[in-house]
Tab-separated table of N, CA and C and ligand atoms in Angstrom:
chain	number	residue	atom	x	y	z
O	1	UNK	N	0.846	-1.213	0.000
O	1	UNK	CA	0.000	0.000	0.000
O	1	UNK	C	0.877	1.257	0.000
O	2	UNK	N	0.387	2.398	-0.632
O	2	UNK	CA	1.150	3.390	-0.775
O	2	UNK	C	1.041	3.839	0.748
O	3	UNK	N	2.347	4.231	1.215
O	3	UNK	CA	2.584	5.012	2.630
O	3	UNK	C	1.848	6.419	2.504
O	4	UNK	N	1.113	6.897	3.309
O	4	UNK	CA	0.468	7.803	3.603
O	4	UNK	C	1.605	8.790	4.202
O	5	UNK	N	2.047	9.816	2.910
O	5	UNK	CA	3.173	10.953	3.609
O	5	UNK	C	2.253	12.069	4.465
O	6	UNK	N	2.849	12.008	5.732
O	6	UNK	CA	2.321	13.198	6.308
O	6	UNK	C	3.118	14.330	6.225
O	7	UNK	N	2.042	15.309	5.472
O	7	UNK	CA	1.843	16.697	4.915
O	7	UNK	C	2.983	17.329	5.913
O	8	UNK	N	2.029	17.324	7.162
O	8	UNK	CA	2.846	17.800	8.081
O	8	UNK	C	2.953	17.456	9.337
O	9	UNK	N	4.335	17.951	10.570
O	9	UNK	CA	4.147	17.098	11.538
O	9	UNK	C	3.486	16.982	12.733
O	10	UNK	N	2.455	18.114	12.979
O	10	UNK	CA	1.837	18.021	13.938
O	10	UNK	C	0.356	18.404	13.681
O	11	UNK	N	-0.624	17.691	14.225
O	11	UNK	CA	-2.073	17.693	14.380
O	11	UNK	C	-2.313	19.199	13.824
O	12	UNK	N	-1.765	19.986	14.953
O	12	UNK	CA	-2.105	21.434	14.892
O	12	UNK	C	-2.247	22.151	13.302
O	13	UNK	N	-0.531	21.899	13.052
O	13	UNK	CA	-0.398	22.248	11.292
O	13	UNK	C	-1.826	21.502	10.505
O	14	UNK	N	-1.962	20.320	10.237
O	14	UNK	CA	-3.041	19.659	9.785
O	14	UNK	C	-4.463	20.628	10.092
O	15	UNK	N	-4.647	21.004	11.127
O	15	UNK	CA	-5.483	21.890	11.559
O	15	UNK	C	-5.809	23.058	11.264
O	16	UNK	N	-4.711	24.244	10.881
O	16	UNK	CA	-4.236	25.463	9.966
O	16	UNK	C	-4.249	25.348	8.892
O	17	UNK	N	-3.859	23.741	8.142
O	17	UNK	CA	-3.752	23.819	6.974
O	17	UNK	C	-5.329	23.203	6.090
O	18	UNK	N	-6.490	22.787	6.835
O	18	UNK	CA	-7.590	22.592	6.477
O	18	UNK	C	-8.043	23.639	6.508
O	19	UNK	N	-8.346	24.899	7.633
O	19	UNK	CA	-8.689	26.158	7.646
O	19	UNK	C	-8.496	26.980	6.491
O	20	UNK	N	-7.029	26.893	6.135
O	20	UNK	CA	-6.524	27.604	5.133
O	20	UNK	C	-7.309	27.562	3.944
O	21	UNK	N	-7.745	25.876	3.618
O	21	UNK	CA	-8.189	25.503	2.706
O	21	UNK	C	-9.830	26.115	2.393
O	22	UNK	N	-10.370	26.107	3.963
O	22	UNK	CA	-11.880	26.661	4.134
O	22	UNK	C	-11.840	28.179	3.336
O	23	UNK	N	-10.873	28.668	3.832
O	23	UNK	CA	-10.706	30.337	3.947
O	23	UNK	C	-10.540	30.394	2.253
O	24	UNK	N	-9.470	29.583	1.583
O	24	UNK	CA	-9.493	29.789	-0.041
O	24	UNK	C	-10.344	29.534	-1.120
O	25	UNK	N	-11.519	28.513	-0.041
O	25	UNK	CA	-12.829	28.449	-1.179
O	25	UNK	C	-13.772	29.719	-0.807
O	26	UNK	N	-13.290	30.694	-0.254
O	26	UNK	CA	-13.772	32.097	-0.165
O	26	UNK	C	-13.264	33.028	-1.106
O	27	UNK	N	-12.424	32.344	-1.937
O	27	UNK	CA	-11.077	33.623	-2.943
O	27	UNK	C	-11.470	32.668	-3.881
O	28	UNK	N	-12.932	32.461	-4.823
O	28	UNK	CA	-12.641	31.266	-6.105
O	28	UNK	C	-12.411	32.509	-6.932
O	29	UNK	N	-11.802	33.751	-7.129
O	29	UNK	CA	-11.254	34.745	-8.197
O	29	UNK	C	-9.583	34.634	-7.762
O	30	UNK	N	-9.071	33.967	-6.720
O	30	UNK	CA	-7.955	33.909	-6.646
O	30	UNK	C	-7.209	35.382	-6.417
O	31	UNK	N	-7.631	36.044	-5.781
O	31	UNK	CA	-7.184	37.256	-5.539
O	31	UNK	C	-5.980	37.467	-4.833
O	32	UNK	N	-6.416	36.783	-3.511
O	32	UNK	CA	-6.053	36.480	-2.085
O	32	UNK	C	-4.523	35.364	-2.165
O	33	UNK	N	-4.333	34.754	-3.295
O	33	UNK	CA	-3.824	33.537	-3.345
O	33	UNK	C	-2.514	34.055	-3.415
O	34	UNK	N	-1.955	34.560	-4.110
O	34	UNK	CA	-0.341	35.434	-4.053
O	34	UNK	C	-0.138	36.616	-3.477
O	35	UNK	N	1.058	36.890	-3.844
O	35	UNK	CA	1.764	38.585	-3.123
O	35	UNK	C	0.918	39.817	-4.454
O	36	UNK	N	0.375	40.394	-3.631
O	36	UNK	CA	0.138	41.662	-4.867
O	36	UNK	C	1.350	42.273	-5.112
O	37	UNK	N	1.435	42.272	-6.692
O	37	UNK	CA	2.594	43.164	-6.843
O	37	UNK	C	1.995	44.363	-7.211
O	38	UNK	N	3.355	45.361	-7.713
O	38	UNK	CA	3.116	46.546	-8.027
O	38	UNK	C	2.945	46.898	-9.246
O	39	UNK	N	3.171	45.761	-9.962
O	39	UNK	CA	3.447	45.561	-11.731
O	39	UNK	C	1.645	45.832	-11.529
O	40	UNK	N	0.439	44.372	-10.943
O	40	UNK	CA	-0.830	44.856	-11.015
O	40	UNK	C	-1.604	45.947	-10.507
O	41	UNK	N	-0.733	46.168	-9.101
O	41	UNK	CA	-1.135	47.525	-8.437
O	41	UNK	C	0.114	48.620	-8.168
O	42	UNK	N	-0.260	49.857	-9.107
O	42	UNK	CA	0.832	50.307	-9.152
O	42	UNK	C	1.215	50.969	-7.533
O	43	UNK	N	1.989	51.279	-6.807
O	43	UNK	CA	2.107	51.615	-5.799
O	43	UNK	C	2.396	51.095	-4.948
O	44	UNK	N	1.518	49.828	-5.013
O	44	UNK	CA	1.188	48.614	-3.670
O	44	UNK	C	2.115	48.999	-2.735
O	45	UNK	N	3.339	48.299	-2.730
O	45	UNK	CA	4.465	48.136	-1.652
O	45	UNK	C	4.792	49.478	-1.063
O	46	UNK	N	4.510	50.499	-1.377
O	46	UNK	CA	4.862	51.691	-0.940
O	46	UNK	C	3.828	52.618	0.035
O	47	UNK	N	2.608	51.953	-0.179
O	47	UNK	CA	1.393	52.251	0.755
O	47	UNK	C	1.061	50.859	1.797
O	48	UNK	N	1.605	49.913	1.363
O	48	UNK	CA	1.154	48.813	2.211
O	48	UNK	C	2.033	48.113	2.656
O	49	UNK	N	2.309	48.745	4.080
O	49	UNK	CA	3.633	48.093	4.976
O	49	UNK	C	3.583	46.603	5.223
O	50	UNK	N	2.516	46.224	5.697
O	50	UNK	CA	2.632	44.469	5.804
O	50	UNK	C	1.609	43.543	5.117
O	51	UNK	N	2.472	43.195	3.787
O	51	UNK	CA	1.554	42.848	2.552
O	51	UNK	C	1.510	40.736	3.223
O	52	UNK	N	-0.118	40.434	2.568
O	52	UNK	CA	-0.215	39.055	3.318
O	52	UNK	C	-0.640	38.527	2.570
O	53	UNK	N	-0.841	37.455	2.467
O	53	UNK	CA	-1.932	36.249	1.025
O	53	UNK	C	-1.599	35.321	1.470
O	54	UNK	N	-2.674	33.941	0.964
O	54	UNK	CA	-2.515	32.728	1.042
O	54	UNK	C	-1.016	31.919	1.417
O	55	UNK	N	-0.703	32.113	-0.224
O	55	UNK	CA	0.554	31.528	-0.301
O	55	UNK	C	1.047	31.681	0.912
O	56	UNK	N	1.537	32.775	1.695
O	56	UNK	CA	2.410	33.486	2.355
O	56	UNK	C	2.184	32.311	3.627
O	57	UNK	N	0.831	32.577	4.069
O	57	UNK	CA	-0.241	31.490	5.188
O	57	UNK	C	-0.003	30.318	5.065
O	58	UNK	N	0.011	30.065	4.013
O	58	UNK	CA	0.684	27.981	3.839
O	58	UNK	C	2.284	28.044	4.019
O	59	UNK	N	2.802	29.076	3.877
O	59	UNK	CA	4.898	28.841	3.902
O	59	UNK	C	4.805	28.952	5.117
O	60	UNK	N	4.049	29.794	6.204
O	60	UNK	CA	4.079	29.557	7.604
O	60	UNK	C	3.286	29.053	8.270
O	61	UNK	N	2.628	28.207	7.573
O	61	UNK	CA	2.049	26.560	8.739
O	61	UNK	C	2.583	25.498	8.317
O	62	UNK	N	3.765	25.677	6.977
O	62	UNK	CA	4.564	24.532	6.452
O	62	UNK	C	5.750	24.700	7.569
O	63	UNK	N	6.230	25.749	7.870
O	63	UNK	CA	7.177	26.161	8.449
O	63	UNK	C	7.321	25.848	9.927
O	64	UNK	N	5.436	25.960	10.891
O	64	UNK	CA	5.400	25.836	12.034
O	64	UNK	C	5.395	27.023	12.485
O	65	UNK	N	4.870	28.224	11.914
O	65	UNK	CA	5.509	29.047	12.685
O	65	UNK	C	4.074	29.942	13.404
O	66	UNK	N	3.056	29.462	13.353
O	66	UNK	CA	1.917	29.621	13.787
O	66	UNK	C	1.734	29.054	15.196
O	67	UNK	N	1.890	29.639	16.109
O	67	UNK	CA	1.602	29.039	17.594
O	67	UNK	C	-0.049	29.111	18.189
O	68	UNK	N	-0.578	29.586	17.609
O	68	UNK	CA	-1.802	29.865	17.922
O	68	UNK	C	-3.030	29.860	16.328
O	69	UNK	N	-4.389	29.632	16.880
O	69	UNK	CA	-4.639	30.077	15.692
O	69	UNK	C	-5.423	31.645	15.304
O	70	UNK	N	-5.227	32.920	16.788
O	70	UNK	CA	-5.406	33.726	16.983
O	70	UNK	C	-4.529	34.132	15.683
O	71	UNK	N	-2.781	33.965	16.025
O	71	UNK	CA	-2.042	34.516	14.746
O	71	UNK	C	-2.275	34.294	13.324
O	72	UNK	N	-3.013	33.009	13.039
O	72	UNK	CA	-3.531	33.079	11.390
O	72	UNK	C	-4.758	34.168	11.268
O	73	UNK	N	-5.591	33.754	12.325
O	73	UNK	CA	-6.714	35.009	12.231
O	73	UNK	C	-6.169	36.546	11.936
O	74	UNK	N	-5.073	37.126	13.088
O	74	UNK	CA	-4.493	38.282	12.871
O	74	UNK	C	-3.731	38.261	11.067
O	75	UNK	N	-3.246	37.363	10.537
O	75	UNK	CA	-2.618	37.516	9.323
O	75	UNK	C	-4.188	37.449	8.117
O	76	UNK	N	-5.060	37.091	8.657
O	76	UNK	CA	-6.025	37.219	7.421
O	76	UNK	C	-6.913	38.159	7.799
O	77	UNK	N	-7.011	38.978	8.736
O	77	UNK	CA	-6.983	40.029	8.994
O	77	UNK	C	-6.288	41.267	8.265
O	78	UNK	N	-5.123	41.347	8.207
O	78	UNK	CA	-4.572	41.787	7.883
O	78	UNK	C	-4.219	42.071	6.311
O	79	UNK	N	-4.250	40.706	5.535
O	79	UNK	CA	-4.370	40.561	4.432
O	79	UNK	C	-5.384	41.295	3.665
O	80	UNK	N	-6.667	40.958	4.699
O	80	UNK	CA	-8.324	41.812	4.106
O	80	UNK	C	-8.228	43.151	4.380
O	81	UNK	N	-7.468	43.977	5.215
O	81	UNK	CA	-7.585	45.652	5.463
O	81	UNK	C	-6.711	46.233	4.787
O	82	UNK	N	-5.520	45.091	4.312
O	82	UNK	CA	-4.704	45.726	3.016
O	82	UNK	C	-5.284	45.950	2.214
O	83	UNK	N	-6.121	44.779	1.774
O	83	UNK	CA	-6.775	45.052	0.220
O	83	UNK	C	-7.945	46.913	0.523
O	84	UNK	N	-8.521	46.183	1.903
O	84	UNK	CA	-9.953	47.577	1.935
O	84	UNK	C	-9.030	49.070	2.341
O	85	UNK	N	-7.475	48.766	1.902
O	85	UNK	CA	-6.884	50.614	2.660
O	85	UNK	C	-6.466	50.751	0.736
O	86	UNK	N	-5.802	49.820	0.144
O	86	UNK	CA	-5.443	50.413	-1.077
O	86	UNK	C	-6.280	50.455	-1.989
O	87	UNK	N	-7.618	49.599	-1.914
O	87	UNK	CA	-8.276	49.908	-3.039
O	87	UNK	C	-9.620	50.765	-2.523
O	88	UNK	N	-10.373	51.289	-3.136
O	88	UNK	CA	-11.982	52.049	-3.326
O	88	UNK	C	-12.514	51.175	-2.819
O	89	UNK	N	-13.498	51.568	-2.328
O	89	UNK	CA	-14.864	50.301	-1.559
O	89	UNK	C	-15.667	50.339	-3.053
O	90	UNK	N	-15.719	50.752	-4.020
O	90	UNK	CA	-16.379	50.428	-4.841
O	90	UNK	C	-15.597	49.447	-6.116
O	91	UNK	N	-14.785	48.907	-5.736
O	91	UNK	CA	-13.844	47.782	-6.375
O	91	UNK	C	-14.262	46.680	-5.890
O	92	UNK	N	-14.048	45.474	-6.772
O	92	UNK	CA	-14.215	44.577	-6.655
O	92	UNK	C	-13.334	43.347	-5.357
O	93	UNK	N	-11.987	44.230	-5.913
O	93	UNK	CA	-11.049	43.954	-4.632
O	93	UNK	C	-10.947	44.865	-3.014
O	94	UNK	N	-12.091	45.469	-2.960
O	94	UNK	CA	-12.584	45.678	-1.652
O	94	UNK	C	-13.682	44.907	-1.025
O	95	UNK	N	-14.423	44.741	-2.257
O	95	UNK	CA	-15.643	44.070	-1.667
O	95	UNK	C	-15.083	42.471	-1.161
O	96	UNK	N	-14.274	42.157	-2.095
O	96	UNK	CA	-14.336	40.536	-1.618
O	96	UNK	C	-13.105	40.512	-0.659
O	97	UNK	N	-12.642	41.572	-0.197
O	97	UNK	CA	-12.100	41.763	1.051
O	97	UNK	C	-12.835	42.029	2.076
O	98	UNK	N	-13.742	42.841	2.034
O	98	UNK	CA	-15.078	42.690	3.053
O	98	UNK	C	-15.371	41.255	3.311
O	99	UNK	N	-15.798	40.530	2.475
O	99	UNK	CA	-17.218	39.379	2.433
O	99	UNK	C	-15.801	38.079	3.036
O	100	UNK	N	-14.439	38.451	2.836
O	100	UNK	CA	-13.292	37.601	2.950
O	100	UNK	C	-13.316	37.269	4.300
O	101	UNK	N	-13.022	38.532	4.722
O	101	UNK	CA	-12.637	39.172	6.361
O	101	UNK	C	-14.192	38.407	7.507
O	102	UNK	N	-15.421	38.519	6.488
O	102	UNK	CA	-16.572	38.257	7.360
O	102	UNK	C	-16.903	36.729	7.361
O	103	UNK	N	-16.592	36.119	6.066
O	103	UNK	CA	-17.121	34.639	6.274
O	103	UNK	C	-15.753	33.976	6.927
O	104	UNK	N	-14.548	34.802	7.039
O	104	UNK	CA	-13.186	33.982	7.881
O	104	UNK	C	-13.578	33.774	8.664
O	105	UNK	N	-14.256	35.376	9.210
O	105	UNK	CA	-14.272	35.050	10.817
O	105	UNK	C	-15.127	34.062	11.304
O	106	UNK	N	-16.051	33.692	10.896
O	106	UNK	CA	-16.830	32.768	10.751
O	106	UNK	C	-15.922	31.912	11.160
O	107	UNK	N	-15.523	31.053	9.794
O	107	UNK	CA	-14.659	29.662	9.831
O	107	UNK	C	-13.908	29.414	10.955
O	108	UNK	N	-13.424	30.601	11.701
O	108	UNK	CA	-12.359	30.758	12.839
O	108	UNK	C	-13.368	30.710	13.846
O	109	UNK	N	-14.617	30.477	13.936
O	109	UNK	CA	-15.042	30.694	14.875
O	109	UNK	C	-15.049	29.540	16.173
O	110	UNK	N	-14.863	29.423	17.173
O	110	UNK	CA	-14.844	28.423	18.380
O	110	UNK	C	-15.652	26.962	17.958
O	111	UNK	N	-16.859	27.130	17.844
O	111	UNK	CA	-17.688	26.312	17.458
O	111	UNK	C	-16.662	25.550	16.181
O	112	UNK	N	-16.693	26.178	14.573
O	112	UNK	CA	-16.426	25.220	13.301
O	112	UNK	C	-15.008	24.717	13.592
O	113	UNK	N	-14.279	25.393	14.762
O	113	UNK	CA	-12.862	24.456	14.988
O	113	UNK	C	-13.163	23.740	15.479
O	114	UNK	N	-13.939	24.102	16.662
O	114	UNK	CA	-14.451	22.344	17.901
O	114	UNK	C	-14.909	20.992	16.507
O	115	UNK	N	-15.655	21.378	15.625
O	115	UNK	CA	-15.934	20.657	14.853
O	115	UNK	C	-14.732	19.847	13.518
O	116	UNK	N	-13.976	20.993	13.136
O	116	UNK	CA	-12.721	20.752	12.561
O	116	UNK	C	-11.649	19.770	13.119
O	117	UNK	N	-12.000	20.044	14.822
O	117	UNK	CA	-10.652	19.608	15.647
O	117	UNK	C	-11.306	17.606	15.245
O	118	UNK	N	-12.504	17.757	15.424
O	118	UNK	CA	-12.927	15.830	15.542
O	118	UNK	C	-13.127	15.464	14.084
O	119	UNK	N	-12.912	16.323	13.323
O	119	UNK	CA	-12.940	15.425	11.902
O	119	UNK	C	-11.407	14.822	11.652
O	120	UNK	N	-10.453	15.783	12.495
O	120	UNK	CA	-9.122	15.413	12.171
O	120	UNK	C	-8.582	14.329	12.999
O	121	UNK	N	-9.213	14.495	14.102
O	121	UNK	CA	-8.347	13.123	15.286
O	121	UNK	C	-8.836	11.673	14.942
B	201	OF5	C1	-7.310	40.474	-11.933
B	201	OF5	O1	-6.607	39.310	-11.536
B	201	OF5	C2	-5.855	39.382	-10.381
B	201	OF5	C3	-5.025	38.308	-10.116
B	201	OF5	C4	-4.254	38.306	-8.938
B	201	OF5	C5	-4.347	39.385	-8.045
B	201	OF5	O2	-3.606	39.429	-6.876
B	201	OF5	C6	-2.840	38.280	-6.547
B	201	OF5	C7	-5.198	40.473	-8.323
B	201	OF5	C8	-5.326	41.575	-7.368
B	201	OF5	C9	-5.480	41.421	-6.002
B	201	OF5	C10	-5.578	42.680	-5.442
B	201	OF5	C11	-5.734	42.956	-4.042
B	201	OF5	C12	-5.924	41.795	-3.134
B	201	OF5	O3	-5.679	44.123	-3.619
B	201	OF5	N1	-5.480	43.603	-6.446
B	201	OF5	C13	-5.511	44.978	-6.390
B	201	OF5	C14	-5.408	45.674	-7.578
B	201	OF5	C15	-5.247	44.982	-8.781
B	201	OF5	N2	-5.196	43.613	-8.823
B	201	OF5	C16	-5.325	42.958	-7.632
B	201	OF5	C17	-5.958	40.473	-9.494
């Protein structure tokens, strides 16, 4: 039988990294999924001190470097008020930074982890 490689080495990661997954069927325009550059937004890096996305979120629960899952919340947080400070609320990439930021919090919520935590053990 093929050996079952584990992804990663602790429950927890497994745990961040299903979330992650919840949180990216919220981005099916893929917005959220890389680094904005400045090539698509001209300026970006120069108005937006701590730039965040997906990708970024999976290199640090590959990494371990998530001790909590308060700190993924604070990074997709963060990710969503970047998008709602550089762009217009009447953009498309504000709005689905709104609706991002509101159904996360959701997913993060006490309850869908208690539920997350027993699908995984
Ligand atoms: C139109 O297709 C894409 C593809 C990838 C993007 O970011 C990774 C974006 C994108 C994502 C953003 C954000 C998140 O601010 N953005 C802002 C201005 C112009 N483009 C973007 C758009």
């Amino acid at each position: 039988p093929l050996l079952k490689v584990e992804e990663y080495q602790t429950p927890f990661q497994e745990l961040l990294h299903q979330v992650l997954r919840q949180l990216q069927r919220k981005d099916p325009n893929a917005f959220f999924s890389f680094p904005v550059t400045d090539f698509i937004a001209p300026g970006y890096t120069m108005i937006i001190k701590h730039p965040m996305d997906f990708s970024t979120m999976k290199e640090r629960v590959k990494k371990n470097e998530y001790q909590s899952l308060e700190e993924l919340k604070g990074d997709l947080r963060t990710m969503c008020e970047n998008a709602m400070t550089y762009n217009r609320p009447e953009t498309i990439y504000y709005k689905a930074a709104k609706k991002l930021l509101h159904s996360g919090m959701k997913i993060l919520s006490p309850e869908r982890i208690q539920t997350l935590k027993q699908s995984i053990d």
